[in-house]
CSV table of N, CA and C and ligand atoms in Angstrom, one decimal:
chain,number,residue,atom,x,y,z
A,1,MET,N,-7.5,-28.1,-1.0
A,1,MET,CA,-8.7,-27.7,-1.7
A,1,MET,C,-8.4,-26.4,-2.4
A,2,MET,N,-8.9,-26.4,-3.7
A,2,MET,CA,-8.6,-25.2,-4.5
A,2,MET,C,-9.5,-24.0,-4.1
A,3,LEU,N,-9.1,-22.8,-4.5
A,3,LEU,CA,-10.0,-21.6,-4.3
A,3,LEU,C,-11.1,-21.7,-5.3
A,4,SER,N,-12.2,-21.0,-4.9
A,4,SER,CA,-13.4,-20.9,-5.8
A,4,SER,C,-12.9,-20.0,-6.9
A,5,LYS,N,-13.7,-20.1,-8.0
A,5,LYS,CA,-13.4,-19.2,-9.2
A,5,LYS,C,-13.5,-17.7,-8.8
A,6,LYS,N,-14.5,-17.5,-8.0
A,6,LYS,CA,-14.8,-16.1,-7.6
A,6,LYS,C,-13.7,-15.6,-6.7
A,7,MET,N,-13.2,-16.4,-5.8
A,7,MET,CA,-12.1,-16.0,-4.9
A,7,MET,C,-10.8,-15.8,-5.7
A,8,THR,N,-10.6,-16.7,-6.6
A,8,THR,CA,-9.3,-16.6,-7.4
A,8,THR,C,-9.3,-15.3,-8.2
A,9,GLN,N,-10.5,-15.0,-8.7
A,9,GLN,CA,-10.6,-13.7,-9.5
A,9,GLN,C,-10.4,-12.5,-8.6
A,10,ALA,N,-11.0,-12.6,-7.4
A,10,ALA,CA,-10.9,-11.4,-6.4
A,10,ALA,C,-9.4,-11.3,-6.0
A,11,ILE,N,-8.7,-12.4,-5.7
A,11,ILE,CA,-7.3,-12.3,-5.2
A,11,ILE,C,-6.4,-11.8,-6.4
A,12,ASN,N,-6.7,-12.3,-7.6
A,12,ASN,CA,-5.9,-11.9,-8.7
A,12,ASN,C,-6.1,-10.3,-8.9
A,13,ASP,N,-7.3,-9.8,-8.7
A,13,ASP,CA,-7.5,-8.4,-8.8
A,13,ASP,C,-6.7,-7.7,-7.8
A,14,GLN,N,-6.7,-8.3,-6.6
A,14,GLN,CA,-5.9,-7.7,-5.5
A,14,GLN,C,-4.4,-7.7,-5.7
A,15,ILE,N,-3.9,-8.7,-6.4
A,15,ILE,CA,-2.5,-8.7,-6.8
A,15,ILE,C,-2.2,-7.5,-7.6
A,16,GLY,N,-3.1,-7.2,-8.6
A,16,GLY,CA,-3.0,-6.0,-9.4
A,16,GLY,C,-3.0,-4.7,-8.6
A,17,TYR,N,-3.9,-4.7,-7.6
A,17,TYR,CA,-4.1,-3.5,-6.9
A,17,TYR,C,-2.8,-3.2,-6.0
A,18,GLU,N,-2.3,-4.3,-5.5
A,18,GLU,CA,-1.0,-4.2,-4.7
A,18,GLU,C,0.1,-3.7,-5.6
A,19,PHE,N,0.2,-4.2,-6.8
A,19,PHE,CA,1.2,-3.7,-7.7
A,19,PHE,C,0.9,-2.3,-8.1
A,20,TYR,N,-0.3,-1.9,-8.2
A,20,TYR,CA,-0.7,-0.5,-8.5
A,20,TYR,C,-0.2,0.4,-7.3
A,21,SER,N,-0.4,-0.1,-6.1
A,21,SER,CA,0.0,0.6,-4.9
A,21,SER,C,1.5,0.9,-5.0
A,22,ALA,N,2.2,-0.2,-5.4
A,22,ALA,CA,3.7,-0.1,-5.5
A,22,ALA,C,4.0,1.0,-6.5
A,23,TYR,N,3.3,1.0,-7.6
A,23,TYR,CA,3.6,1.9,-8.7
A,23,TYR,C,3.2,3.3,-8.3
A,24,LEU,N,2.2,3.5,-7.6
A,24,LEU,CA,1.8,4.8,-7.1
A,24,LEU,C,2.9,5.4,-6.1
A,25,TYR,N,3.4,4.5,-5.2
A,25,TYR,CA,4.4,5.0,-4.3
A,25,TYR,C,5.7,5.3,-5.1
A,26,LEU,N,6.0,4.5,-6.1
A,26,LEU,CA,7.2,4.8,-6.9
A,26,LEU,C,7.0,6.2,-7.6
A,27,ALA,N,5.8,6.5,-8.1
A,27,ALA,CA,5.5,7.8,-8.7
A,27,ALA,C,5.7,8.9,-7.6
A,28,MET,N,5.3,8.6,-6.4
A,28,MET,CA,5.5,9.6,-5.3
A,28,MET,C,7.0,9.8,-5.0
A,29,SER,N,7.7,8.7,-5.0
A,29,SER,CA,9.1,8.7,-4.8
A,29,SER,C,9.8,9.6,-5.8
A,30,ALA,N,9.4,9.4,-7.1
A,30,ALA,CA,10.0,10.2,-8.2
A,30,ALA,C,9.7,11.7,-8.0
A,31,HIS,N,8.5,11.9,-7.5
A,31,HIS,CA,8.1,13.3,-7.3
A,31,HIS,C,9.0,14.0,-6.3
A,32,PHE,N,9.2,13.3,-5.1
A,32,PHE,CA,10.1,13.8,-4.1
A,32,PHE,C,11.5,13.9,-4.5
A,33,GLU,N,12.0,13.0,-5.4
A,33,GLU,CA,13.3,13.1,-5.9
A,33,GLU,C,13.5,14.5,-6.7
A,34,THR,N,12.5,14.9,-7.4
A,34,THR,CA,12.6,16.1,-8.2
A,34,THR,C,12.6,17.3,-7.2
A,35,GLN,N,12.1,17.1,-6.0
A,35,GLN,CA,12.0,18.2,-5.0
A,35,GLN,C,13.3,18.2,-4.1
A,36,ASN,N,14.2,17.3,-4.4
A,36,ASN,CA,15.4,17.1,-3.6
A,36,ASN,C,15.1,16.8,-2.1
A,37,LEU,N,13.9,16.2,-1.9
A,37,LEU,CA,13.6,15.7,-0.5
A,37,LEU,C,13.9,14.2,-0.5
A,38,LYS,N,15.2,13.9,-0.3
A,38,LYS,CA,15.7,12.5,-0.4
A,38,LYS,C,15.1,11.6,0.6
A,39,GLY,N,14.8,12.1,1.8
A,39,GLY,CA,14.2,11.3,2.9
A,39,GLY,C,12.8,10.9,2.5
A,40,PHE,N,12.0,11.8,2.0
A,40,PHE,CA,10.6,11.5,1.6
A,40,PHE,C,10.7,10.5,0.5
A,41,ALA,N,11.6,10.7,-0.5
A,41,ALA,CA,11.7,9.8,-1.6
A,41,ALA,C,12.1,8.4,-1.2
A,42,ALA,N,13.0,8.3,-0.2
A,42,ALA,CA,13.4,7.0,0.3
A,42,ALA,C,12.2,6.3,1.0
A,43,TRP,N,11.5,7.1,1.8
A,43,TRP,CA,10.3,6.6,2.5
A,43,TRP,C,9.3,6.0,1.5
A,44,MET,N,9.1,6.7,0.4
A,44,MET,CA,8.1,6.2,-0.6
A,44,MET,C,8.7,5.0,-1.4
A,45,ARG,N,10.0,5.0,-1.5
A,45,ARG,CA,10.6,3.9,-2.2
A,45,ARG,C,10.5,2.6,-1.4
A,46,GLU,N,10.6,2.8,0.0
A,46,GLU,CA,10.4,1.7,0.9
A,46,GLU,C,9.0,1.2,0.8
A,47,LYS,N,8.0,2.1,0.7
A,47,LYS,CA,6.6,1.7,0.5
A,47,LYS,C,6.4,0.9,-0.8
A,48,PHE,N,7.1,1.3,-1.8
A,48,PHE,CA,7.1,0.7,-3.1
A,48,PHE,C,7.5,-0.8,-3.0
A,49,ALA,N,8.6,-1.0,-2.2
A,49,ALA,CA,9.1,-2.4,-2.0
A,49,ALA,C,8.1,-3.2,-1.2
A,50,GLU,N,7.6,-2.5,-0.2
A,50,GLU,CA,6.6,-3.2,0.7
A,50,GLU,C,5.4,-3.7,0.0
A,51,GLU,N,4.9,-2.8,-0.9
A,51,GLU,CA,3.7,-3.2,-1.7
A,51,GLU,C,4.0,-4.4,-2.6
A,52,GLN,N,5.2,-4.4,-3.1
A,52,GLN,CA,5.5,-5.6,-4.0
A,52,GLN,C,5.5,-6.9,-3.1
A,53,THR,N,5.9,-6.8,-1.9
A,53,THR,CA,5.9,-8.0,-1.1
A,53,THR,C,4.4,-8.4,-0.8
A,54,HIS,N,3.5,-7.4,-0.6
A,54,HIS,CA,2.1,-7.7,-0.4
A,54,HIS,C,1.6,-8.4,-1.7
A,55,ALA,N,1.9,-7.9,-2.8
A,55,ALA,CA,1.4,-8.5,-4.1
A,55,ALA,C,1.9,-10.0,-4.2
A,56,MET,N,3.2,-10.2,-3.8
A,56,MET,CA,3.7,-11.5,-3.9
A,56,MET,C,3.2,-12.5,-2.9
A,57,LYS,N,2.8,-12.0,-1.7
A,57,LYS,CA,2.1,-12.8,-0.7
A,57,LYS,C,0.8,-13.4,-1.3
A,58,PHE,N,0.0,-12.5,-2.0
A,58,PHE,CA,-1.2,-13.0,-2.6
A,58,PHE,C,-0.8,-14.0,-3.8
A,59,PHE,N,0.2,-13.6,-4.6
A,59,PHE,CA,0.7,-14.4,-5.7
A,59,PHE,C,1.0,-15.8,-5.2
A,60,ASP,N,1.8,-15.9,-4.2
A,60,ASP,CA,2.2,-17.2,-3.6
A,60,ASP,C,1.0,-18.0,-3.1
A,61,TYR,N,0.0,-17.3,-2.5
A,61,TYR,CA,-1.1,-17.9,-1.9
A,61,TYR,C,-2.0,-18.6,-3.0
A,62,VAL,N,-2.2,-17.9,-4.1
A,62,VAL,CA,-3.0,-18.4,-5.3
A,62,VAL,C,-2.3,-19.7,-5.8
A,63,ASN,N,-1.0,-19.6,-5.9
A,63,ASN,CA,-0.2,-20.8,-6.4
A,63,ASN,C,-0.3,-21.9,-5.4
A,64,ASP,N,-0.2,-21.6,-4.1
A,64,ASP,CA,-0.2,-22.6,-3.1
A,64,ASP,C,-1.5,-23.4,-3.1
A,65,ARG,N,-2.6,-22.7,-3.4
A,65,ARG,CA,-3.9,-23.3,-3.4
A,65,ARG,C,-4.2,-24.1,-4.7
A,66,GLY,N,-3.2,-24.0,-5.6
A,66,GLY,CA,-3.4,-24.8,-6.8
A,66,GLY,C,-4.2,-24.1,-7.9
A,67,ASN,N,-4.3,-22.7,-7.8
A,67,ASN,CA,-5.1,-22.0,-8.8
A,67,ASN,C,-4.1,-21.2,-9.7
A,68,LYS,N,-4.6,-20.5,-10.7
A,68,LYS,CA,-3.7,-19.8,-11.6
A,68,LYS,C,-3.8,-18.3,-11.4
A,69,VAL,N,-2.6,-17.7,-11.3
A,69,VAL,CA,-2.5,-16.3,-11.2
A,69,VAL,C,-2.7,-15.7,-12.6
A,70,GLU,N,-3.6,-14.7,-12.7
A,70,GLU,CA,-3.7,-13.9,-13.9
A,70,GLU,C,-3.6,-12.5,-13.6
A,71,LEU,N,-2.6,-11.8,-14.1
A,71,LEU,CA,-2.3,-10.4,-13.7
A,71,LEU,C,-3.1,-9.4,-14.6
A,72,PRO,N,-3.8,-8.5,-13.9
A,72,PRO,CA,-4.6,-7.5,-14.6
A,72,PRO,C,-3.7,-6.4,-15.1
A,73,ALA,N,-4.2,-5.5,-16.0
A,73,ALA,CA,-3.4,-4.3,-16.4
A,73,ALA,C,-3.4,-3.3,-15.2
A,74,LEU,N,-2.3,-2.5,-15.2
A,74,LEU,CA,-2.2,-1.5,-14.2
A,74,LEU,C,-2.5,-0.1,-14.8
A,75,PRO,N,-3.3,0.7,-14.0
A,75,PRO,CA,-3.5,2.1,-14.5
A,75,PRO,C,-2.2,3.0,-14.2
A,76,GLN,N,-2.2,4.1,-14.9
A,76,GLN,CA,-1.0,5.0,-14.7
A,76,GLN,C,-1.3,5.8,-13.4
A,77,PRO,N,-0.3,5.8,-12.5
A,77,PRO,CA,-0.5,6.6,-11.3
A,77,PRO,C,-0.3,8.1,-11.6
A,78,SER,N,-0.9,9.0,-10.7
A,78,SER,CA,-0.7,10.4,-10.9
A,78,SER,C,0.8,10.7,-10.6
A,79,GLY,N,1.2,11.8,-11.2
A,79,GLY,CA,2.7,12.1,-11.1
A,79,GLY,C,2.9,13.5,-10.5
A,80,LYS,N,1.8,14.3,-10.3
A,80,LYS,CA,2.0,15.6,-9.8
A,80,LYS,C,1.1,15.9,-8.6
A,81,TRP,N,1.7,16.6,-7.6
A,81,TRP,CA,0.9,17.0,-6.5
A,81,TRP,C,1.1,18.4,-6.1
A,82,PRO,N,0.1,19.1,-5.6
A,82,PRO,CA,0.3,20.6,-5.4
A,82,PRO,C,1.1,20.9,-4.1
A,83,SER,N,1.2,19.9,-3.2
A,83,SER,CA,2.0,20.1,-2.0
A,83,SER,C,2.5,18.8,-1.4
A,84,HIS,N,3.4,18.9,-0.5
A,84,HIS,CA,3.9,17.7,0.2
A,84,HIS,C,2.8,17.0,0.9
A,85,LEU,N,1.9,17.8,1.5
A,85,LEU,CA,0.8,17.3,2.3
A,85,LEU,C,-0.1,16.5,1.3
A,86,ALA,N,-0.4,17.0,0.1
A,86,ALA,CA,-1.3,16.4,-0.8
A,86,ALA,C,-0.8,15.0,-1.2
A,87,VAL,N,0.5,14.8,-1.2
A,87,VAL,CA,1.0,13.5,-1.6
A,87,VAL,C,0.7,12.5,-0.5
A,88,PHE,N,0.9,12.9,0.8
A,88,PHE,CA,0.6,11.9,1.9
A,88,PHE,C,-0.9,11.8,2.1
A,89,GLU,N,-1.6,12.8,1.8
A,89,GLU,CA,-3.1,12.7,1.9
A,89,GLU,C,-3.6,11.7,0.8
A,90,GLN,N,-3.0,11.7,-0.4
A,90,GLN,CA,-3.4,10.7,-1.3
A,90,GLN,C,-3.0,9.3,-0.9
A,91,SER,N,-1.9,9.2,-0.3
A,91,SER,CA,-1.4,7.9,0.2
A,91,SER,C,-2.4,7.4,1.2
A,92,LEU,N,-2.8,8.2,2.1
A,92,LEU,CA,-3.8,7.8,3.2
A,92,LEU,C,-5.1,7.3,2.5
A,93,GLU,N,-5.6,8.1,1.6
A,93,GLU,CA,-6.8,7.8,0.9
A,93,GLU,C,-6.7,6.4,0.2
A,94,HIS,N,-5.5,6.3,-0.4
A,94,HIS,CA,-5.2,5.0,-1.1
A,94,HIS,C,-5.2,3.8,-0.1
A,95,GLU,N,-4.5,4.0,1.0
A,95,GLU,CA,-4.5,2.9,2.0
A,95,GLU,C,-5.9,2.6,2.5
A,96,GLN,N,-6.7,3.6,2.6
A,96,GLN,CA,-8.1,3.3,3.1
A,96,GLN,C,-8.9,2.5,2.0
A,97,SER,N,-8.6,2.8,0.8
A,97,SER,CA,-9.2,2.0,-0.3
A,97,SER,C,-8.7,0.5,-0.3
A,98,VAL,N,-7.4,0.4,0.1
A,98,VAL,CA,-6.8,-1.0,0.2
A,98,VAL,C,-7.5,-1.7,1.3
A,99,THR,N,-7.7,-1.0,2.5
A,99,THR,CA,-8.3,-1.6,3.6
A,99,THR,C,-9.7,-2.1,3.3
A,100,ALA,N,-10.5,-1.3,2.6
A,100,ALA,CA,-11.8,-1.6,2.2
A,100,ALA,C,-11.8,-2.9,1.3
A,101,ARG,N,-10.9,-2.9,0.4
A,101,ARG,CA,-10.8,-4.1,-0.5
A,101,ARG,C,-10.4,-5.4,0.3
A,102,ILE,N,-9.5,-5.2,1.2
A,102,ILE,CA,-9.1,-6.4,2.1
A,102,ILE,C,-10.3,-6.9,2.9
A,103,HIS,N,-11.1,-5.9,3.4
A,103,HIS,CA,-12.3,-6.3,4.2
A,103,HIS,C,-13.3,-7.0,3.3
A,104,LYS,N,-13.4,-6.6,2.1
A,104,LYS,CA,-14.4,-7.2,1.1
A,104,LYS,C,-13.9,-8.7,0.8
A,105,LEU,N,-12.6,-8.8,0.6
A,105,LEU,CA,-12.1,-10.2,0.4
A,105,LEU,C,-12.4,-11.1,1.6
A,106,TYR,N,-12.3,-10.5,2.8
A,106,TYR,CA,-12.5,-11.3,4.0
A,106,TYR,C,-14.0,-11.7,4.1
A,107,GLU,N,-14.9,-10.7,3.7
A,107,GLU,CA,-16.3,-11.0,3.7
A,107,GLU,C,-16.6,-12.2,2.7
A,108,LEU,N,-15.9,-12.1,1.6
A,108,LEU,CA,-16.1,-13.2,0.6
A,108,LEU,C,-15.7,-14.6,1.2
A,109,ALA,N,-14.5,-14.5,1.9
A,109,ALA,CA,-14.0,-15.7,2.5
A,109,ALA,C,-14.9,-16.3,3.6
A,110,LEU,N,-15.6,-15.4,4.3
A,110,LEU,CA,-16.5,-15.8,5.3
A,110,LEU,C,-17.7,-16.4,4.6
A,111,ALA,N,-18.2,-15.7,3.6
A,111,ALA,CA,-19.4,-16.2,2.9
A,111,ALA,C,-19.2,-17.6,2.3
A,112,GLU,N,-17.9,-17.8,1.8
A,112,GLU,CA,-17.6,-19.1,1.2
A,112,GLU,C,-17.1,-20.2,2.2
A,113,LYS,N,-17.1,-19.8,3.5
A,113,LYS,CA,-16.5,-20.7,4.5
A,113,LYS,C,-15.1,-21.2,4.1
A,114,ASP,N,-14.4,-20.2,3.6
A,114,ASP,CA,-13.0,-20.5,3.2
A,114,ASP,C,-12.1,-20.1,4.3
A,115,TYR,N,-11.8,-21.1,5.2
A,115,TYR,CA,-11.1,-20.7,6.5
A,115,TYR,C,-9.6,-20.4,6.2
A,116,ALA,N,-9.0,-21.1,5.2
A,116,ALA,CA,-7.6,-20.8,5.0
A,116,ALA,C,-7.4,-19.4,4.4
A,117,THR,N,-8.3,-18.9,3.6
A,117,THR,CA,-8.2,-17.6,3.1
A,117,THR,C,-8.5,-16.6,4.2
A,118,GLN,N,-9.4,-16.9,5.1
A,118,GLN,CA,-9.7,-16.0,6.2
A,118,GLN,C,-8.4,-15.8,7.0
A,119,SER,N,-7.7,-17.0,7.3
A,119,SER,CA,-6.5,-16.9,8.1
A,119,SER,C,-5.4,-16.1,7.4
A,120,MET,N,-5.2,-16.3,6.1
A,120,MET,CA,-4.2,-15.6,5.3
A,120,MET,C,-4.5,-14.1,5.3
A,121,LEU,N,-5.8,-13.7,5.3
A,121,LEU,CA,-6.2,-12.3,5.2
A,121,LEU,C,-6.0,-11.6,6.5
A,122,LYS,N,-5.9,-12.3,7.6
A,122,LYS,CA,-5.7,-11.7,8.9
A,122,LYS,C,-4.5,-10.9,9.0
A,123,TRP,N,-3.4,-11.4,8.3
A,123,TRP,CA,-2.1,-10.6,8.3
A,123,TRP,C,-2.3,-9.3,7.6
A,124,PHE,N,-3.1,-9.3,6.5
A,124,PHE,CA,-3.4,-8.0,5.8
A,124,PHE,C,-4.2,-7.1,6.6
A,125,ILE,N,-5.2,-7.6,7.3
A,125,ILE,CA,-6.1,-6.7,8.1
A,125,ILE,C,-5.2,-6.0,9.2
A,126,ASP,N,-4.4,-6.7,9.8
A,126,ASP,CA,-3.5,-6.1,10.8
A,126,ASP,C,-2.5,-5.1,10.1
A,127,GLU,N,-2.0,-5.5,9.0
A,127,GLU,CA,-1.0,-4.6,8.3
A,127,GLU,C,-1.7,-3.3,7.9
A,128,GLN,N,-2.9,-3.3,7.5
A,128,GLN,CA,-3.6,-2.1,7.1
A,128,GLN,C,-3.8,-1.1,8.2
A,129,VAL,N,-4.0,-1.6,9.4
A,129,VAL,CA,-4.1,-0.8,10.6
A,129,VAL,C,-2.8,0.0,10.7
A,130,GLU,N,-1.7,-0.7,10.6
A,130,GLU,CA,-0.3,-0.1,10.7
A,130,GLU,C,-0.1,0.9,9.6
A,131,GLU,N,-0.4,0.5,8.4
A,131,GLU,CA,-0.2,1.4,7.2
A,131,GLU,C,-0.9,2.7,7.4
A,132,GLU,N,-2.2,2.6,7.8
A,132,GLU,CA,-3.0,3.9,7.9
A,132,GLU,C,-2.4,4.7,9.0
A,133,LYS,N,-2.0,4.0,10.1
A,133,LYS,CA,-1.4,4.8,11.3
A,133,LYS,C,-0.2,5.5,10.9
A,134,THR,N,0.7,4.8,10.2
A,134,THR,CA,2.0,5.4,9.8
A,134,THR,C,1.9,6.7,9.0
A,135,VAL,N,1.0,6.6,8.0
A,135,VAL,CA,0.9,7.7,7.1
A,135,VAL,C,0.1,8.9,7.7
A,136,THR,N,-0.8,8.5,8.6
A,136,THR,CA,-1.6,9.5,9.4
A,136,THR,C,-0.6,10.3,10.2
A,137,GLU,N,0.4,9.7,10.8
A,137,GLU,CA,1.3,10.4,11.7
A,137,GLU,C,2.1,11.4,10.8
A,138,VAL,N,2.5,11.0,9.6
A,138,VAL,CA,3.3,12.0,8.8
A,138,VAL,C,2.4,13.2,8.4
A,139,ILE,N,1.1,12.9,8.1
A,139,ILE,CA,0.2,14.0,7.7
A,139,ILE,C,0.0,14.9,8.9
A,140,GLU,N,-0.1,14.4,10.1
A,140,GLU,CA,-0.3,15.3,11.3
A,140,GLU,C,1.0,16.1,11.5
A,141,GLN,N,2.1,15.5,11.2
A,141,GLN,CA,3.4,16.3,11.4
A,141,GLN,C,3.5,17.4,10.3
A,142,LEU,N,3.1,17.0,9.1
A,142,LEU,CA,3.2,18.0,8.0
A,142,LEU,C,2.2,19.2,8.3
A,143,LYS,N,1.1,18.9,8.9
A,143,LYS,CA,0.1,19.9,9.2
A,143,LYS,C,0.7,20.9,10.2
A,144,LEU,N,1.6,20.4,11.0
A,144,LEU,CA,2.1,21.3,12.1
A,144,LEU,C,3.2,22.3,11.6
A,145,ILE,N,3.7,22.0,10.4
A,145,ILE,CA,4.9,22.8,10.0
A,145,ILE,C,4.6,23.5,8.7
A,146,ASP,N,5.2,24.7,8.6
A,146,ASP,CA,5.0,25.5,7.4
A,146,ASP,C,5.7,24.8,6.2
A,147,SER,N,5.1,24.7,5.1
A,147,SER,CA,5.6,23.8,4.0
A,147,SER,C,7.0,24.2,3.5
A,148,ARG,N,7.4,25.5,3.7
A,148,ARG,CA,8.7,25.9,3.2
A,148,ARG,C,9.7,26.0,4.4
A,149,GLY,N,9.3,25.6,5.5
A,149,GLY,CA,10.2,25.8,6.7
A,149,GLY,C,11.2,24.8,6.8
A,150,THR,N,12.2,25.0,7.7
A,150,THR,CA,13.3,24.1,7.9
A,150,THR,C,12.8,22.8,8.5
A,151,ALA,N,11.6,22.9,9.2
A,151,ALA,CA,11.0,21.7,9.8
A,151,ALA,C,10.8,20.6,8.7
A,152,VAL,N,10.5,21.0,7.5
A,152,VAL,CA,10.3,20.0,6.4
A,152,VAL,C,11.6,19.2,6.3
A,153,LEU,N,12.7,19.9,6.3
A,153,LEU,CA,14.0,19.2,6.2
A,153,LEU,C,14.3,18.3,7.3
A,154,VAL,N,13.8,18.6,8.5
A,154,VAL,CA,14.0,17.8,9.7
A,154,VAL,C,13.1,16.5,9.5
A,155,LEU,N,11.9,16.7,9.0
A,155,LEU,CA,11.0,15.5,8.8
A,155,LEU,C,11.6,14.7,7.7
A,156,ASP,N,12.1,15.3,6.6
A,156,ASP,CA,12.7,14.6,5.5
A,156,ASP,C,13.8,13.7,6.0
A,157,HIS,N,14.6,14.3,6.9
A,157,HIS,CA,15.8,13.5,7.4
A,157,HIS,C,15.2,12.3,8.3
A,158,ARG,N,14.2,12.6,9.1
A,158,ARG,CA,13.7,11.5,9.9
A,158,ARG,C,13.0,10.4,9.1
A,159,LEU,N,12.3,10.7,8.1
A,159,LEU,CA,11.7,9.7,7.2
A,159,LEU,C,12.7,8.9,6.5
A,160,GLY,N,13.8,9.6,6.1
A,160,GLY,CA,14.9,8.9,5.4
A,160,GLY,C,15.5,7.9,6.3
A,161,LYS,N,15.7,8.3,7.6
A,161,LYS,CA,16.3,7.3,8.6
A,161,LYS,C,15.3,6.2,8.8
A,162,SER,N,14.0,6.4,8.9
A,162,SER,CA,13.1,5.3,9.1
A,162,SER,C,13.0,4.4,8.0
A,163,ALA,N,13.3,4.9,6.7
A,163,ALA,CA,13.3,4.0,5.6
A,163,ALA,C,14.5,3.1,5.5
A,164,GLU,N,15.6,3.5,6.2
A,164,GLU,CA,16.8,2.7,6.2
A,164,GLU,C,16.7,1.5,7.1
A,165,LYS,N,15.7,1.5,8.1
A,165,LYS,CA,15.6,0.4,9.0
A,165,LYS,C,15.2,-0.9,8.4
B,201,LIG,FE1,-0.6,-3.3,0.4
B,201,LIG,FE2,-0.3,-0.4,1.6
B,201,LIG,O1,-1.3,-1.9,1.3
């Protein structure tokens, strides 16, 4: 059974939002490259890759249901942040907006009694819990350390390692 027109539109919008997420993390990665924080940059680059897989999961799903993917335009992401903390805080804010959007999609799937879409979205609902948790941990750690201290380099090294996994 094909997706409703409304659901197709909503998922196509979400494909765009996931690609925008990727683009935002790529901008954050570029920002950390200029600061010579290679670990932070690698971590953001890993998020960039992850967001593309999210977009493609939705892309494949629309195709699998026999509907047509239509890609929306992407806004330009911000490129400058006043502190390391500000970058991660924007990342958390962004993930919270993604979570809200996924929940809205799920509500639409419930309203339409579209069980297959509900099932597909469950992966994203769980993923968002993980995404918010991971970035919150980095924010908490950054708050504990002086922004110019050697501890930043320790965290940079640790995030770099975690991006390699
Ligand atoms: Fe695709 Fe970070 O949510």
